[in-house]
Amino acid sequence: AQKITQTQPGMFVQEKEAVTLDCTYDTSDQSYGLFWYKQPSSGEMIFLIYQGSYDEQNATEGRYSLNFQKARKSANLVISASQLGDSAMYFCAMREPLSSGSARQLTFGSGTQLTVLP
Amino acid sequence: GAVVSQHPSRVICKSGTSVKIECRSLDFQATTMFWYRQFPKQSLMLMATSNEGSKATYEQGVEKDKFLINHASLTLSTLTVTSAHPEDSSFYICSTRIPGLAGSLYQETQYFGPGTRLLVL
C-alpha cells in the first residue's frame, strides 16, 4: 500500500524568503506520480506541481519547484520568494501506479499549514 | 480558468433530508471522477470513484446506499447524501483526471472542484 508522510504540521516563513515543505512516500512500484496541492481557507484544492517517477529533472512551475530525491523517496516542495498569499495548507499526494490498472486515484499526506509573515 | 465546477458551494439542511451535489468537468470529457470528503483540520479521504455509465467504486467503510453516486454523462457526476445526519457534515470535493500531452497517462494530473460545505442540523 502507498503511504505519504508530511511531518511538518505547521511552518512559518518570512515574506520574500524561500521555504521547503517536506514530503516522503513509500511505495514498491516503479511508476508513480507525485503532486503538490495548495488549499487556502476557501477550501479549493489548487494544483501546483507534478513529478513523474521517471522524470530525471526536478519539476518547476514559476516559484514552485519539487526537490525529487528518488532514492530517499522524498518529494519536497520549495517555494521561493514567499508571498503573503502563499499562506495556506499544502498537501503532498501520490498517484497509484499506471501498471495496476487502477483508477489512478490520489493518496494524500496529512498536510502542512504554511504561514507567511510580513 | 476553472477545469471543474461544483454546485452548491455551501448547503445547510435538516437531519433526515437528502442533499445532491453536482460536479461538472468543463471543456473536456471525464470518464472518471473522484469524490473526497474532508473533515476540519484533516486531509482528504477518497470516498468513491465515479465511472461514467457504470457503478461507482466505493472505498472501504463508505456506505454506498447512503452516498449515492451517479455519473450519467461524460461531464457530470452527482453525489447524493441520503438521510443526512449531523455526522455527515463535512467538506465534499470532487476531482477529475486530466491526461497529459497526446493523452499520456504518465503525465496525467488531477484537478479539483471548488468543494461543497455541507452542514446538517
PDB file of C-alpha atoms in Angstrom:
ATOM      1  CA  ALA A   1       0.000   0.000   0.000  1.00  0.00           C
ATOM      2  CA  GLN A   2       1.103   3.515  -0.684  1.00  0.00           C
ATOM      3  CA  LYS A   3       1.829   5.973   2.066  1.00  0.00           C
ATOM      4  CA  ILE A   4       2.522   9.685   2.090  1.00  0.00           C
ATOM      5  CA  THR A   5       4.083  11.411   5.100  1.00  0.00           C
ATOM      6  CA  GLN A   6       4.236  15.112   5.822  1.00  0.00           C
ATOM      7  CA  THR A   7       6.000  15.603   9.136  1.00  0.00           C
ATOM      8  CA  GLN A   8       5.528  19.362   9.466  1.00  0.00           C
ATOM      9  CA  PRO A   9       2.039  20.226  10.742  1.00  0.00           C
ATOM     10  CA  GLY A  10       2.888  23.919  10.589  1.00  0.00           C
ATOM     11  CA  MET A  11       5.586  26.103   9.104  1.00  0.00           C
ATOM     12  CA  PHE A  12       6.366  29.808   9.277  1.00  0.00           C
ATOM     13  CA  VAL A  13       8.363  31.784   6.758  1.00  0.00           C
ATOM     14  CA  GLN A  14       9.210  35.424   6.382  1.00  0.00           C
ATOM     15  CA  GLU A  15       7.850  37.168   3.340  1.00  0.00           C
ATOM     16  CA  LYS A  16      10.249  37.061   0.357  1.00  0.00           C
ATOM     17  CA  GLU A  17      12.196  34.149   1.795  1.00  0.00           C
ATOM     18  CA  ALA A  18      12.206  30.588   0.480  1.00  0.00           C
ATOM     19  CA  VAL A  19      10.613  27.683   2.319  1.00  0.00           C
ATOM     20  CA  THR A  20      10.771  23.915   1.928  1.00  0.00           C
ATOM     21  CA  LEU A  21       7.822  21.697   2.758  1.00  0.00           C
ATOM     22  CA  ASP A  22       8.752  18.078   3.353  1.00  0.00           C
ATOM     23  CA  CYS A  23       7.103  15.030   1.852  1.00  0.00           C
ATOM     24  CA  THR A  24       8.229  11.420   1.931  1.00  0.00           C
ATOM     25  CA  TYR A  25       6.491   8.494   0.351  1.00  0.00           C
ATOM     26  CA  ASP A  26       6.551   4.767   0.455  1.00  0.00           C
ATOM     27  CA  THR A  27       5.817   2.555  -2.500  1.00  0.00           C
ATOM     28  CA  SER A  28       7.168  -0.585  -4.072  1.00  0.00           C
ATOM     29  CA  ASP A  29       6.067   0.453  -7.533  1.00  0.00           C
ATOM     30  CA  GLN A  30       8.378   1.870 -10.165  1.00  0.00           C
ATOM     31  CA  SER A  31       5.881   4.051 -11.980  1.00  0.00           C
ATOM     32  CA  TYR A  32       4.094   6.631  -9.900  1.00  0.00           C
ATOM     33  CA  GLY A  33       3.289  10.314  -9.780  1.00  0.00           C
ATOM     34  CA  LEU A  34       3.743  12.891  -7.055  1.00  0.00           C
ATOM     35  CA  PHE A  35       1.663  16.013  -6.681  1.00  0.00           C
ATOM     36  CA  TRP A  36       1.507  19.106  -4.538  1.00  0.00           C
ATOM     37  CA  TYR A  37      -1.704  21.000  -3.928  1.00  0.00           C
ATOM     38  CA  LYS A  38      -2.433  24.251  -2.134  1.00  0.00           C
ATOM     39  CA  GLN A  39      -5.620  24.604  -0.131  1.00  0.00           C
ATOM     40  CA  PRO A  40      -6.422  28.140   1.054  1.00  0.00           C
ATOM     41  CA  SER A  41      -9.068  28.795   3.657  1.00  0.00           C
ATOM     42  CA  SER A  42     -11.740  28.813   0.934  1.00  0.00           C
ATOM     43  CA  GLY A  43     -11.228  25.063   0.613  1.00  0.00           C
ATOM     44  CA  GLU A  44     -10.456  24.723  -3.057  1.00  0.00           C
ATOM     45  CA  MET A  45      -7.572  22.437  -3.979  1.00  0.00           C
ATOM     46  CA  ILE A  46      -5.193  24.215  -6.300  1.00  0.00           C
ATOM     47  CA  PHE A  47      -2.830  22.062  -8.338  1.00  0.00           C
ATOM     48  CA  LEU A  48       0.734  23.341  -8.037  1.00  0.00           C
ATOM     49  CA  ILE A  49       3.198  20.888  -9.473  1.00  0.00           C
ATOM     50  CA  TYR A  50       3.658  17.314 -10.681  1.00  0.00           C
ATOM     51  CA  GLN A  51       6.654  14.981 -10.759  1.00  0.00           C
ATOM     52  CA  GLY A  52       6.673  11.637 -12.509  1.00  0.00           C
ATOM     53  CA  SER A  53       8.816   8.872 -11.084  1.00  0.00           C
ATOM     54  CA  TYR A  54      10.800   8.554 -14.307  1.00  0.00           C
ATOM     55  CA  ASP A  55      11.458  12.256 -14.649  1.00  0.00           C
ATOM     56  CA  GLU A  56      15.153  12.875 -14.162  1.00  0.00           C
ATOM     57  CA  GLN A  57      14.842  16.608 -13.746  1.00  0.00           C
ATOM     58  CA  ASN A  58      13.072  18.277 -10.875  1.00  0.00           C
ATOM     59  CA  ALA A  59       9.756  19.795 -11.837  1.00  0.00           C
ATOM     60  CA  THR A  60       9.419  23.564 -11.692  1.00  0.00           C
ATOM     61  CA  GLU A  61       6.395  25.844 -12.051  1.00  0.00           C
ATOM     62  CA  GLY A  62       7.121  29.507 -11.501  1.00  0.00           C
ATOM     63  CA  ARG A  63       8.043  29.984  -7.853  1.00  0.00           C
ATOM     64  CA  TYR A  64       7.381  26.327  -7.093  1.00  0.00           C
ATOM     65  CA  SER A  65       9.915  23.589  -7.516  1.00  0.00           C
ATOM     66  CA  LEU A  66       9.896  19.993  -6.453  1.00  0.00           C
ATOM     67  CA  ASN A  67      13.077  18.578  -4.964  1.00  0.00           C
ATOM     68  CA  PHE A  68      12.732  14.964  -6.057  1.00  0.00           C
ATOM     69  CA  GLN A  69      15.121  12.515  -4.428  1.00  0.00           C
ATOM     70  CA  LYS A  70      14.024   9.128  -5.624  1.00  0.00           C
ATOM     71  CA  ALA A  71      16.471   7.046  -3.615  1.00  0.00           C
ATOM     72  CA  ARG A  72      15.342   8.762  -0.429  1.00  0.00           C
ATOM     73  CA  LYS A  73      11.714   8.646  -1.542  1.00  0.00           C
ATOM     74  CA  SER A  74      11.237  12.298  -0.879  1.00  0.00           C
ATOM     75  CA  ALA A  75       9.443  14.964  -2.890  1.00  0.00           C
ATOM     76  CA  ASN A  76       9.852  18.238  -1.072  1.00  0.00           C
ATOM     77  CA  LEU A  77       8.159  21.397  -2.304  1.00  0.00           C
ATOM     78  CA  VAL A  78      10.258  24.539  -2.434  1.00  0.00           C
ATOM     79  CA  ILE A  79       8.510  27.884  -2.609  1.00  0.00           C
ATOM     80  CA  SER A  80      10.814  30.735  -3.481  1.00  0.00           C
ATOM     81  CA  ALA A  81      10.222  34.393  -2.649  1.00  0.00           C
ATOM     82  CA  SER A  82       7.258  33.685  -0.370  1.00  0.00           C
ATOM     83  CA  GLN A  83       4.265  35.967  -0.598  1.00  0.00           C
ATOM     84  CA  LEU A  84       1.520  36.637   1.931  1.00  0.00           C
ATOM     85  CA  GLY A  85      -0.909  34.908  -0.413  1.00  0.00           C
ATOM     86  CA  ASP A  86       1.063  31.700  -0.069  1.00  0.00           C
ATOM     87  CA  SER A  87      -0.360  31.209   3.419  1.00  0.00           C
ATOM     88  CA  ALA A  88      -2.434  28.047   3.123  1.00  0.00           C
ATOM     89  CA  MET A  89      -2.489  24.313   3.743  1.00  0.00           C
ATOM     90  CA  TYR A  90      -0.249  22.343   1.420  1.00  0.00           C
ATOM     91  CA  PHE A  91      -0.831  18.699   0.581  1.00  0.00           C
ATOM     92  CA  CYS A  92       1.507  16.210  -0.979  1.00  0.00           C
ATOM     93  CA  ALA A  93      -0.150  13.366  -2.871  1.00  0.00           C
ATOM     94  CA  MET A  94       0.795  10.235  -4.745  1.00  0.00           C
ATOM     95  CA  ARG A  95      -0.988   8.698  -7.678  1.00  0.00           C
ATOM     96  CA  GLU A  96      -1.396   4.971  -7.936  1.00  0.00           C
ATOM     97  CA  PRO A  97       0.867   3.298 -10.490  1.00  0.00           C
ATOM     98  CA  LEU A  98      -0.214   3.088 -14.085  1.00  0.00           C
ATOM     99  CA  SER A  99       0.549  -0.602 -14.220  1.00  0.00           C
ATOM    100  CA  SER A 100      -2.028  -1.587 -11.624  1.00  0.00           C
ATOM    101  CA  GLY A 101      -4.974  -0.981 -13.914  1.00  0.00           C
ATOM    102  CA  SER A 102      -6.484   1.081 -11.170  1.00  0.00           C
ATOM    103  CA  ALA A 103      -8.462   4.270 -11.379  1.00  0.00           C
ATOM    104  CA  ARG A 104      -5.265   6.198 -10.723  1.00  0.00           C
ATOM    105  CA  GLN A 105      -6.620   7.837  -7.602  1.00  0.00           C
ATOM    106  CA  LEU A 106      -4.584  10.014  -5.271  1.00  0.00           C
ATOM    107  CA  THR A 107      -3.444   9.319  -1.733  1.00  0.00           C
ATOM    108  CA  PHE A 108      -2.832  12.432   0.344  1.00  0.00           C
ATOM    109  CA  GLY A 109      -0.490  13.303   3.147  1.00  0.00           C
ATOM    110  CA  SER A 110      -1.739  14.988   6.301  1.00  0.00           C
ATOM    111  CA  GLY A 111      -0.780  18.439   5.094  1.00  0.00           C
ATOM    112  CA  THR A 112       1.379  21.343   6.245  1.00  0.00           C
ATOM    113  CA  GLN A 113      -0.091  24.681   7.264  1.00  0.00           C
ATOM    114  CA  LEU A 114       2.183  27.401   5.933  1.00  0.00           C
ATOM    115  CA  THR A 115       2.030  30.891   7.355  1.00  0.00           C
ATOM    116  CA  VAL A 116       3.897  33.694   5.630  1.00  0.00           C
ATOM    117  CA  LEU A 117       4.834  36.512   7.978  1.00  0.00           C
ATOM    118  CA  PRO A 118       5.005  40.125   6.817  1.00  0.00           C
TER     119      PRO A 118
ATOM    120  CA  GLY B   1      -9.904  29.157 -15.841  1.00  0.00           C
ATOM    121  CA  ALA B   2     -11.728  26.547 -13.810  1.00  0.00           C
ATOM    122  CA  VAL B   3     -11.478  22.989 -15.025  1.00  0.00           C
ATOM    123  CA  VAL B   4     -14.057  21.507 -12.683  1.00  0.00           C
ATOM    124  CA  SER B   5     -17.126  23.174 -11.229  1.00  0.00           C
ATOM    125  CA  GLN B   6     -19.131  22.064  -8.229  1.00  0.00           C
ATOM    126  CA  HIS B   7     -22.566  23.065  -7.024  1.00  0.00           C
ATOM    127  CA  PRO B   8     -23.709  24.072  -4.499  1.00  0.00           C
ATOM    128  CA  SER B   9     -20.741  25.604  -2.747  1.00  0.00           C
ATOM    129  CA  ARG B  10     -22.495  25.546   0.590  1.00  0.00           C
ATOM    130  CA  VAL B  11     -25.627  23.833   1.853  1.00  0.00           C
ATOM    131  CA  ILE B  12     -27.408  23.637   5.171  1.00  0.00           C
ATOM    132  CA  CYS B  13     -30.070  21.007   5.613  1.00  0.00           C
ATOM    133  CA  LYS B  14     -32.130  19.365   8.307  1.00  0.00           C
ATOM    134  CA  SER B  15     -31.326  15.927   9.612  1.00  0.00           C
ATOM    135  CA  GLY B  16     -33.066  13.229   7.599  1.00  0.00           C
ATOM    136  CA  THR B  17     -33.161  15.088   4.323  1.00  0.00           C
ATOM    137  CA  SER B  18     -31.171  14.305   1.188  1.00  0.00           C
ATOM    138  CA  VAL B  19     -28.685  16.595  -0.478  1.00  0.00           C
ATOM    139  CA  LYS B  20     -27.403  16.386  -4.034  1.00  0.00           C
ATOM    140  CA  ILE B  21     -24.002  17.758  -5.022  1.00  0.00           C
ATOM    141  CA  GLU B  22     -23.059  18.202  -8.663  1.00  0.00           C
ATOM    142  CA  CYS B  23     -19.589  18.001 -10.133  1.00  0.00           C
ATOM    143  CA  ARG B  24     -19.044  19.103 -13.728  1.00  0.00           C
ATOM    144  CA  SER B  25     -15.994  18.860 -15.892  1.00  0.00           C
ATOM    145  CA  LEU B  26     -15.616  21.891 -18.109  1.00  0.00           C
ATOM    146  CA  ASP B  27     -14.386  21.741 -21.697  1.00  0.00           C
ATOM    147  CA  PHE B  28     -13.455  18.064 -21.605  1.00  0.00           C
ATOM    148  CA  GLN B  29     -14.936  14.620 -21.165  1.00  0.00           C
ATOM    149  CA  ALA B  30     -14.352  12.857 -17.886  1.00  0.00           C
ATOM    150  CA  THR B  31     -14.960   9.128 -17.810  1.00  0.00           C
ATOM    151  CA  THR B  32     -13.808   9.027 -14.222  1.00  0.00           C
ATOM    152  CA  MET B  33     -14.342  11.433 -11.364  1.00  0.00           C
ATOM    153  CA  PHE B  34     -13.412  11.098  -7.735  1.00  0.00           C
ATOM    154  CA  TRP B  35     -15.321  12.123  -4.637  1.00  0.00           C
ATOM    155  CA  TYR B  36     -13.429  13.063  -1.490  1.00  0.00           C
ATOM    156  CA  ARG B  37     -14.505  14.089   1.975  1.00  0.00           C
ATOM    157  CA  GLN B  38     -12.535  16.322   4.284  1.00  0.00           C
ATOM    158  CA  PHE B  39     -13.249  16.934   7.947  1.00  0.00           C
ATOM    159  CA  PRO B  40     -11.875  20.068   9.633  1.00  0.00           C
ATOM    160  CA  LYS B  41      -8.109  20.078  10.096  1.00  0.00           C
ATOM    161  CA  GLN B  42      -7.809  16.750   8.318  1.00  0.00           C
ATOM    162  CA  SER B  43      -6.649  15.527   4.964  1.00  0.00           C
ATOM    163  CA  LEU B  44      -8.760  14.446   2.021  1.00  0.00           C
ATOM    164  CA  MET B  45     -10.141  10.955   2.137  1.00  0.00           C
ATOM    165  CA  LEU B  46     -11.324   9.252  -1.015  1.00  0.00           C
ATOM    166  CA  MET B  47     -14.929   8.159  -0.760  1.00  0.00           C
ATOM    167  CA  ALA B  48     -15.586   6.716  -4.172  1.00  0.00           C
ATOM    168  CA  THR B  49     -14.611   6.602  -7.800  1.00  0.00           C
ATOM    169  CA  SER B  50     -17.346   7.604 -10.188  1.00  0.00           C
ATOM    170  CA  ASN B  51     -17.332   5.879 -13.574  1.00  0.00           C
ATOM    171  CA  GLU B  52     -19.383   7.113 -16.498  1.00  0.00           C
ATOM    172  CA  GLY B  53     -22.012   4.594 -17.482  1.00  0.00           C
ATOM    173  CA  SER B  54     -21.270   2.126 -14.731  1.00  0.00           C
ATOM    174  CA  LYS B  55     -21.482   1.728 -10.987  1.00  0.00           C
ATOM    175  CA  ALA B  56     -19.265   3.719  -8.709  1.00  0.00           C
ATOM    176  CA  THR B  57     -16.498   2.047  -6.761  1.00  0.00           C
ATOM    177  CA  TYR B  58     -16.673   2.821  -3.059  1.00  0.00           C
ATOM    178  CA  GLU B  59     -13.833   2.835  -0.593  1.00  0.00           C
ATOM    179  CA  GLN B  60     -13.956   0.576   2.402  1.00  0.00           C
ATOM    180  CA  GLY B  61     -16.173   1.939   5.111  1.00  0.00           C
ATOM    181  CA  VAL B  62     -18.213   4.209   2.831  1.00  0.00           C
ATOM    182  CA  GLU B  63     -21.870   3.249   2.674  1.00  0.00           C
ATOM    183  CA  LYS B  64     -22.942   3.072  -0.952  1.00  0.00           C
ATOM    184  CA  ASP B  65     -26.629   3.282  -0.046  1.00  0.00           C
ATOM    185  CA  LYS B  66     -26.050   6.470   1.879  1.00  0.00           C
ATOM    186  CA  PHE B  67     -23.760   8.189  -0.600  1.00  0.00           C
ATOM    187  CA  LEU B  68     -25.352   7.649  -3.985  1.00  0.00           C
ATOM    188  CA  ILE B  69     -23.191   8.458  -6.971  1.00  0.00           C
ATOM    189  CA  ASN B  70     -24.462   8.875 -10.492  1.00  0.00           C
ATOM    190  CA  HIS B  71     -22.234   9.537 -13.476  1.00  0.00           C
ATOM    191  CA  ALA B  72     -24.753   9.692 -16.276  1.00  0.00           C
ATOM    192  CA  SER B  73     -22.744  11.769 -18.710  1.00  0.00           C
ATOM    193  CA  LEU B  74     -19.145  12.480 -19.536  1.00  0.00           C
ATOM    194  CA  THR B  75     -19.331  15.889 -17.919  1.00  0.00           C
ATOM    195  CA  LEU B  76     -21.460  15.359 -14.836  1.00  0.00           C
ATOM    196  CA  SER B  77     -21.205  13.279 -11.692  1.00  0.00           C
ATOM    197  CA  THR B  78     -23.535  13.711  -8.752  1.00  0.00           C
ATOM    198  CA  LEU B  79     -23.203  12.717  -5.125  1.00  0.00           C
ATOM    199  CA  THR B  80     -26.399  12.421  -3.108  1.00  0.00           C
ATOM    200  CA  VAL B  81     -26.149  12.236   0.645  1.00  0.00           C
ATOM    201  CA  THR B  82     -29.319  10.424   1.654  1.00  0.00           C
ATOM    202  CA  SER B  83     -30.958  10.803   5.045  1.00  0.00           C
ATOM    203  CA  ALA B  84     -28.219  13.142   6.140  1.00  0.00           C
ATOM    204  CA  HIS B  85     -27.202  13.279   9.789  1.00  0.00           C
ATOM    205  CA  PRO B  86     -25.051  15.798  11.660  1.00  0.00           C
ATOM    206  CA  GLU B  87     -22.052  13.468  11.428  1.00  0.00           C
ATOM    207  CA  ASP B  88     -22.243  13.795   7.646  1.00  0.00           C
ATOM    208  CA  SER B  89     -21.385  17.473   7.966  1.00  0.00           C
ATOM    209  CA  SER B  90     -18.140  17.876   6.093  1.00  0.00           C
ATOM    210  CA  PHE B  91     -16.424  19.362   3.059  1.00  0.00           C
ATOM    211  CA  TYR B  92     -17.104  17.317  -0.070  1.00  0.00           C
ATOM    212  CA  ILE B  93     -14.883  17.831  -3.072  1.00  0.00           C
ATOM    213  CA  CYS B  94     -14.708  16.171  -6.453  1.00  0.00           C
ATOM    214  CA  SER B  95     -11.869  15.828  -8.906  1.00  0.00           C
ATOM    215  CA  THR B  96     -11.158  14.546 -12.358  1.00  0.00           C
ATOM    216  CA  ARG B  97      -8.152  13.330 -14.243  1.00  0.00           C
ATOM    217  CA  ILE B  98      -6.633  15.436 -16.963  1.00  0.00           C
ATOM    218  CA  PRO B  99      -4.411  13.490 -19.372  1.00  0.00           C
ATOM    219  CA  GLY B 100      -1.043  14.790 -20.417  1.00  0.00           C
ATOM    220  CA  LEU B 101       0.107  15.631 -23.890  1.00  0.00           C
ATOM    221  CA  ALA B 102      -1.131  13.178 -26.516  1.00  0.00           C
ATOM    222  CA  GLY B 103      -3.249  11.521 -23.851  1.00  0.00           C
ATOM    223  CA  SER B 104      -0.264  10.477 -21.777  1.00  0.00           C
ATOM    224  CA  LEU B 105      -1.318   8.674 -18.619  1.00  0.00           C
ATOM    225  CA  TYR B 106       2.139   9.147 -17.153  1.00  0.00           C
ATOM    226  CA  GLN B 107       1.739  12.917 -17.283  1.00  0.00           C
ATOM    227  CA  GLU B 108      -1.840  12.801 -16.115  1.00  0.00           C
ATOM    228  CA  THR B 109      -2.781  15.334 -13.492  1.00  0.00           C
ATOM    229  CA  GLN B 110      -5.849  15.727 -11.352  1.00  0.00           C
ATOM    230  CA  TYR B 111      -7.905  18.869 -10.886  1.00  0.00           C
ATOM    231  CA  PHE B 112     -10.423  19.557  -8.179  1.00  0.00           C
ATOM    232  CA  GLY B 113     -13.709  21.365  -7.997  1.00  0.00           C
ATOM    233  CA  PRO B 114     -14.148  24.202  -5.504  1.00  0.00           C
ATOM    234  CA  GLY B 115     -15.867  21.906  -2.993  1.00  0.00           C
ATOM    235  CA  THR B 116     -19.174  21.864  -1.125  1.00  0.00           C
ATOM    236  CA  ARG B 117     -19.536  22.582   2.561  1.00  0.00           C
ATOM    237  CA  LEU B 118     -22.396  20.552   3.995  1.00  0.00           C
ATOM    238  CA  LEU B 119     -23.872  21.338   7.378  1.00  0.00           C
ATOM    239  CA  VAL B 120     -26.577  19.050   8.688  1.00  0.00           C
ATOM    240  CA  LEU B 121     -28.587  20.432  11.577  1.00  0.00           C
TER     241      LEU B 121
END
